[in-house]
Amino acid sequence: MNNQNFFLNQNEPNKACLIAMRDILLNFDEDITETTKYGMPCYCYKGKMFCYIWTDKKTSEPYYLVVEGKRIDHPELETGSRSRMKILRINPNKDLPINTIKDIMTMALDLYKNGIIKIK
């Protein structure tokens, strides 16, 4: 399934929320590209996995899955049972926390831009 179908096949309010989350990522930096990995919409920075967009199996809540989340200290990021990645939950019934999203994405991108995460 391509990513367009993933977003369009969601029920509201998730559909609008997920599409907005996607737009924020794709417009955040010109070097962010979209692909599919593990059946999920995946976003890469200069070809390196950076972030996913998905929904929680239990709550159906949308979230960003930040690949190098363990390297980011932000109160809104949740570790859960993952060792490397952290998630940022998004409530589809509220306005998107744009500043929080931008803060976290900036911190995540800085890991790549500053050479902490090596880009091929």
PDB file of C-alpha atoms in Angstrom:
ATOM      1  CA  MET A   1       0.000   0.000   0.000  1.00  0.00           C
ATOM      2  CA  ASN A   2       1.404   3.387  -0.861  1.00  0.00           C
ATOM      3  CA  ASN A   3       1.447   6.199   1.652  1.00  0.00           C
ATOM      4  CA  GLN A   4      -1.283   8.200  -0.085  1.00  0.00           C
ATOM      5  CA  ASN A   5      -3.672   5.286   0.499  1.00  0.00           C
ATOM      6  CA  PHE A   6      -2.604   4.992   4.142  1.00  0.00           C
ATOM      7  CA  PHE A   7      -3.588   8.602   4.801  1.00  0.00           C
ATOM      8  CA  LEU A   8      -6.769   8.581   2.708  1.00  0.00           C
ATOM      9  CA  ASN A   9      -8.030   5.319   4.248  1.00  0.00           C
ATOM     10  CA  GLN A  10      -8.051   6.729   7.792  1.00  0.00           C
ATOM     11  CA  ASN A  11     -11.262   7.775   9.515  1.00  0.00           C
ATOM     12  CA  GLU A  12     -11.770  11.323  10.754  1.00  0.00           C
ATOM     13  CA  PRO A  13     -10.545  13.004  12.854  1.00  0.00           C
ATOM     14  CA  ASN A  14      -7.356  10.962  12.293  1.00  0.00           C
ATOM     15  CA  LYS A  15      -7.327  11.475   8.529  1.00  0.00           C
ATOM     16  CA  ALA A  16      -7.050  15.280   8.694  1.00  0.00           C
ATOM     17  CA  CYS A  17      -4.615  15.063  11.604  1.00  0.00           C
ATOM     18  CA  LEU A  18      -2.310  12.573   9.858  1.00  0.00           C
ATOM     19  CA  ILE A  19      -2.335  14.558   6.612  1.00  0.00           C
ATOM     20  CA  ALA A  20      -1.417  17.715   8.553  1.00  0.00           C
ATOM     21  CA  MET A  21       1.373  15.819  10.371  1.00  0.00           C
ATOM     22  CA  ARG A  22       2.697  14.659   7.003  1.00  0.00           C
ATOM     23  CA  ASP A  23       2.570  18.185   5.533  1.00  0.00           C
ATOM     24  CA  ILE A  24       4.500  19.567   8.519  1.00  0.00           C
ATOM     25  CA  LEU A  25       7.273  17.000   8.011  1.00  0.00           C
ATOM     26  CA  LEU A  26       7.507  17.334   4.239  1.00  0.00           C
ATOM     27  CA  ASN A  27       7.640  21.136   4.471  1.00  0.00           C
ATOM     28  CA  PHE A  28      10.042  21.211   7.410  1.00  0.00           C
ATOM     29  CA  ASP A  29      13.251  20.714   5.425  1.00  0.00           C
ATOM     30  CA  GLU A  30      13.854  20.338   1.689  1.00  0.00           C
ATOM     31  CA  ASP A  31      16.017  17.250   2.322  1.00  0.00           C
ATOM     32  CA  ILE A  32      13.188  15.287   3.987  1.00  0.00           C
ATOM     33  CA  THR A  33      11.715  12.692   1.644  1.00  0.00           C
ATOM     34  CA  GLU A  34       8.885  10.193   2.015  1.00  0.00           C
ATOM     35  CA  THR A  35       9.063   6.448   1.500  1.00  0.00           C
ATOM     36  CA  THR A  36       7.515   3.315   3.044  1.00  0.00           C
ATOM     37  CA  LYS A  37       9.326   1.017   5.488  1.00  0.00           C
ATOM     38  CA  TYR A  38       7.731  -1.865   7.385  1.00  0.00           C
ATOM     39  CA  GLY A  39       4.415  -0.881   5.795  1.00  0.00           C
ATOM     40  CA  MET A  40       4.529   2.547   7.480  1.00  0.00           C
ATOM     41  CA  PRO A  41       5.018   6.030   6.023  1.00  0.00           C
ATOM     42  CA  CYS A  42       8.701   6.731   6.653  1.00  0.00           C
ATOM     43  CA  TYR A  43      10.518  10.036   6.357  1.00  0.00           C
ATOM     44  CA  CYS A  44      14.214  10.201   5.588  1.00  0.00           C
ATOM     45  CA  TYR A  45      16.727  12.990   5.859  1.00  0.00           C
ATOM     46  CA  LYS A  46      19.215  12.762   2.980  1.00  0.00           C
ATOM     47  CA  GLY A  47      18.339   9.076   2.613  1.00  0.00           C
ATOM     48  CA  LYS A  48      18.687   8.194   6.310  1.00  0.00           C
ATOM     49  CA  MET A  49      15.594   7.061   8.281  1.00  0.00           C
ATOM     50  CA  PHE A  50      14.478   9.963  10.430  1.00  0.00           C
ATOM     51  CA  CYS A  51      10.818   9.656  11.447  1.00  0.00           C
ATOM     52  CA  TYR A  52       7.645   7.615  10.920  1.00  0.00           C
ATOM     53  CA  ILE A  53       3.981   8.544  11.132  1.00  0.00           C
ATOM     54  CA  TRP A  54       1.652   5.883  12.519  1.00  0.00           C
ATOM     55  CA  THR A  55      -1.316   5.239  14.792  1.00  0.00           C
ATOM     56  CA  ASP A  56      -1.410   3.505  18.169  1.00  0.00           C
ATOM     57  CA  LYS A  57      -2.894   0.000  17.939  1.00  0.00           C
ATOM     58  CA  LYS A  58      -4.872   0.370  21.178  1.00  0.00           C
ATOM     59  CA  THR A  59      -5.985   4.015  21.117  1.00  0.00           C
ATOM     60  CA  SER A  60      -5.819   4.707  17.335  1.00  0.00           C
ATOM     61  CA  GLU A  61      -4.070   7.982  18.259  1.00  0.00           C
ATOM     62  CA  PRO A  62      -1.666   9.307  15.620  1.00  0.00           C
ATOM     63  CA  TYR A  63       1.964   9.756  16.558  1.00  0.00           C
ATOM     64  CA  TYR A  64       5.395  10.607  15.235  1.00  0.00           C
ATOM     65  CA  LEU A  65       7.973   7.891  15.794  1.00  0.00           C
ATOM     66  CA  VAL A  66      11.349   9.631  16.010  1.00  0.00           C
ATOM     67  CA  VAL A  67      14.063   7.168  14.971  1.00  0.00           C
ATOM     68  CA  GLU A  68      16.883   8.657  17.085  1.00  0.00           C
ATOM     69  CA  GLY A  69      14.532   9.676  19.897  1.00  0.00           C
ATOM     70  CA  LYS A  70      16.792   8.223  22.603  1.00  0.00           C
ATOM     71  CA  ARG A  71      19.243  11.037  21.841  1.00  0.00           C
ATOM     72  CA  ILE A  72      16.599  13.734  22.387  1.00  0.00           C
ATOM     73  CA  ASP A  73      15.543  14.995  25.786  1.00  0.00           C
ATOM     74  CA  HIS A  74      12.066  16.497  25.455  1.00  0.00           C
ATOM     75  CA  PRO A  75       9.212  16.174  27.990  1.00  0.00           C
ATOM     76  CA  GLU A  76       6.613  15.327  25.306  1.00  0.00           C
ATOM     77  CA  LEU A  77       8.570  12.368  23.913  1.00  0.00           C
ATOM     78  CA  GLU A  78       7.701   8.911  25.264  1.00  0.00           C
ATOM     79  CA  THR A  79      10.183   6.041  25.342  1.00  0.00           C
ATOM     80  CA  GLY A  80       7.790   3.185  26.049  1.00  0.00           C
ATOM     81  CA  SER A  81       9.392  -0.227  25.492  1.00  0.00           C
ATOM     82  CA  ARG A  82      11.655   0.976  22.690  1.00  0.00           C
ATOM     83  CA  SER A  83      15.382   1.386  23.218  1.00  0.00           C
ATOM     84  CA  ARG A  84      16.181   3.687  20.296  1.00  0.00           C
ATOM     85  CA  MET A  85      12.991   5.413  19.193  1.00  0.00           C
ATOM     86  CA  LYS A  86      10.591   7.702  21.020  1.00  0.00           C
ATOM     87  CA  ILE A  87       7.079   8.772  20.121  1.00  0.00           C
ATOM     88  CA  LEU A  88       5.247  12.069  20.129  1.00  0.00           C
ATOM     89  CA  ARG A  89       1.540  11.411  20.534  1.00  0.00           C
ATOM     90  CA  ILE A  90      -0.828  13.749  18.718  1.00  0.00           C
ATOM     91  CA  ASN A  91      -4.428  14.235  19.869  1.00  0.00           C
ATOM     92  CA  PRO A  92      -6.505  14.315  16.654  1.00  0.00           C
ATOM     93  CA  ASN A  93      -9.287  16.229  18.441  1.00  0.00           C
ATOM     94  CA  LYS A  94      -7.079  19.209  19.285  1.00  0.00           C
ATOM     95  CA  ASP A  95      -4.987  21.664  17.303  1.00  0.00           C
ATOM     96  CA  LEU A  96      -1.607  20.232  16.432  1.00  0.00           C
ATOM     97  CA  PRO A  97       1.117  21.353  18.870  1.00  0.00           C
ATOM     98  CA  ILE A  98       3.074  23.030  16.062  1.00  0.00           C
ATOM     99  CA  ASN A  99       5.780  24.525  18.292  1.00  0.00           C
ATOM    100  CA  THR A 100       6.380  21.205  20.066  1.00  0.00           C
ATOM    101  CA  ILE A 101       6.566  19.353  16.741  1.00  0.00           C
ATOM    102  CA  LYS A 102       8.991  21.928  15.315  1.00  0.00           C
ATOM    103  CA  ASP A 103      11.154  21.855  18.459  1.00  0.00           C
ATOM    104  CA  ILE A 104      11.438  18.060  18.388  1.00  0.00           C
ATOM    105  CA  MET A 105      12.024  17.886  14.619  1.00  0.00           C
ATOM    106  CA  THR A 106      14.719  20.565  14.900  1.00  0.00           C
ATOM    107  CA  MET A 107      16.462  18.613  17.676  1.00  0.00           C
ATOM    108  CA  ALA A 108      16.188  15.404  15.636  1.00  0.00           C
ATOM    109  CA  LEU A 109      17.472  16.996  12.411  1.00  0.00           C
ATOM    110  CA  ASP A 110      20.370  18.591  14.272  1.00  0.00           C
ATOM    111  CA  LEU A 111      21.630  15.080  15.084  1.00  0.00           C
ATOM    112  CA  TYR A 112      22.028  14.479  11.341  1.00  0.00           C
ATOM    113  CA  LYS A 113      23.175  17.981  10.391  1.00  0.00           C
ATOM    114  CA  ASN A 114      25.842  18.041  13.118  1.00  0.00           C
ATOM    115  CA  GLY A 115      27.220  14.624  12.158  1.00  0.00           C
ATOM    116  CA  ILE A 116      26.110  12.792  15.325  1.00  0.00           C
ATOM    117  CA  ILE A 117      24.120  10.483  13.017  1.00  0.00           C
ATOM    118  CA  LYS A 118      26.256   9.713   9.977  1.00  0.00           C
ATOM    119  CA  ILE A 119      24.739  10.287   6.549  1.00  0.00           C
ATOM    120  CA  LYS A 120      26.150   8.170   3.705  1.00  0.00           C
TER     121      LYS A 120
END
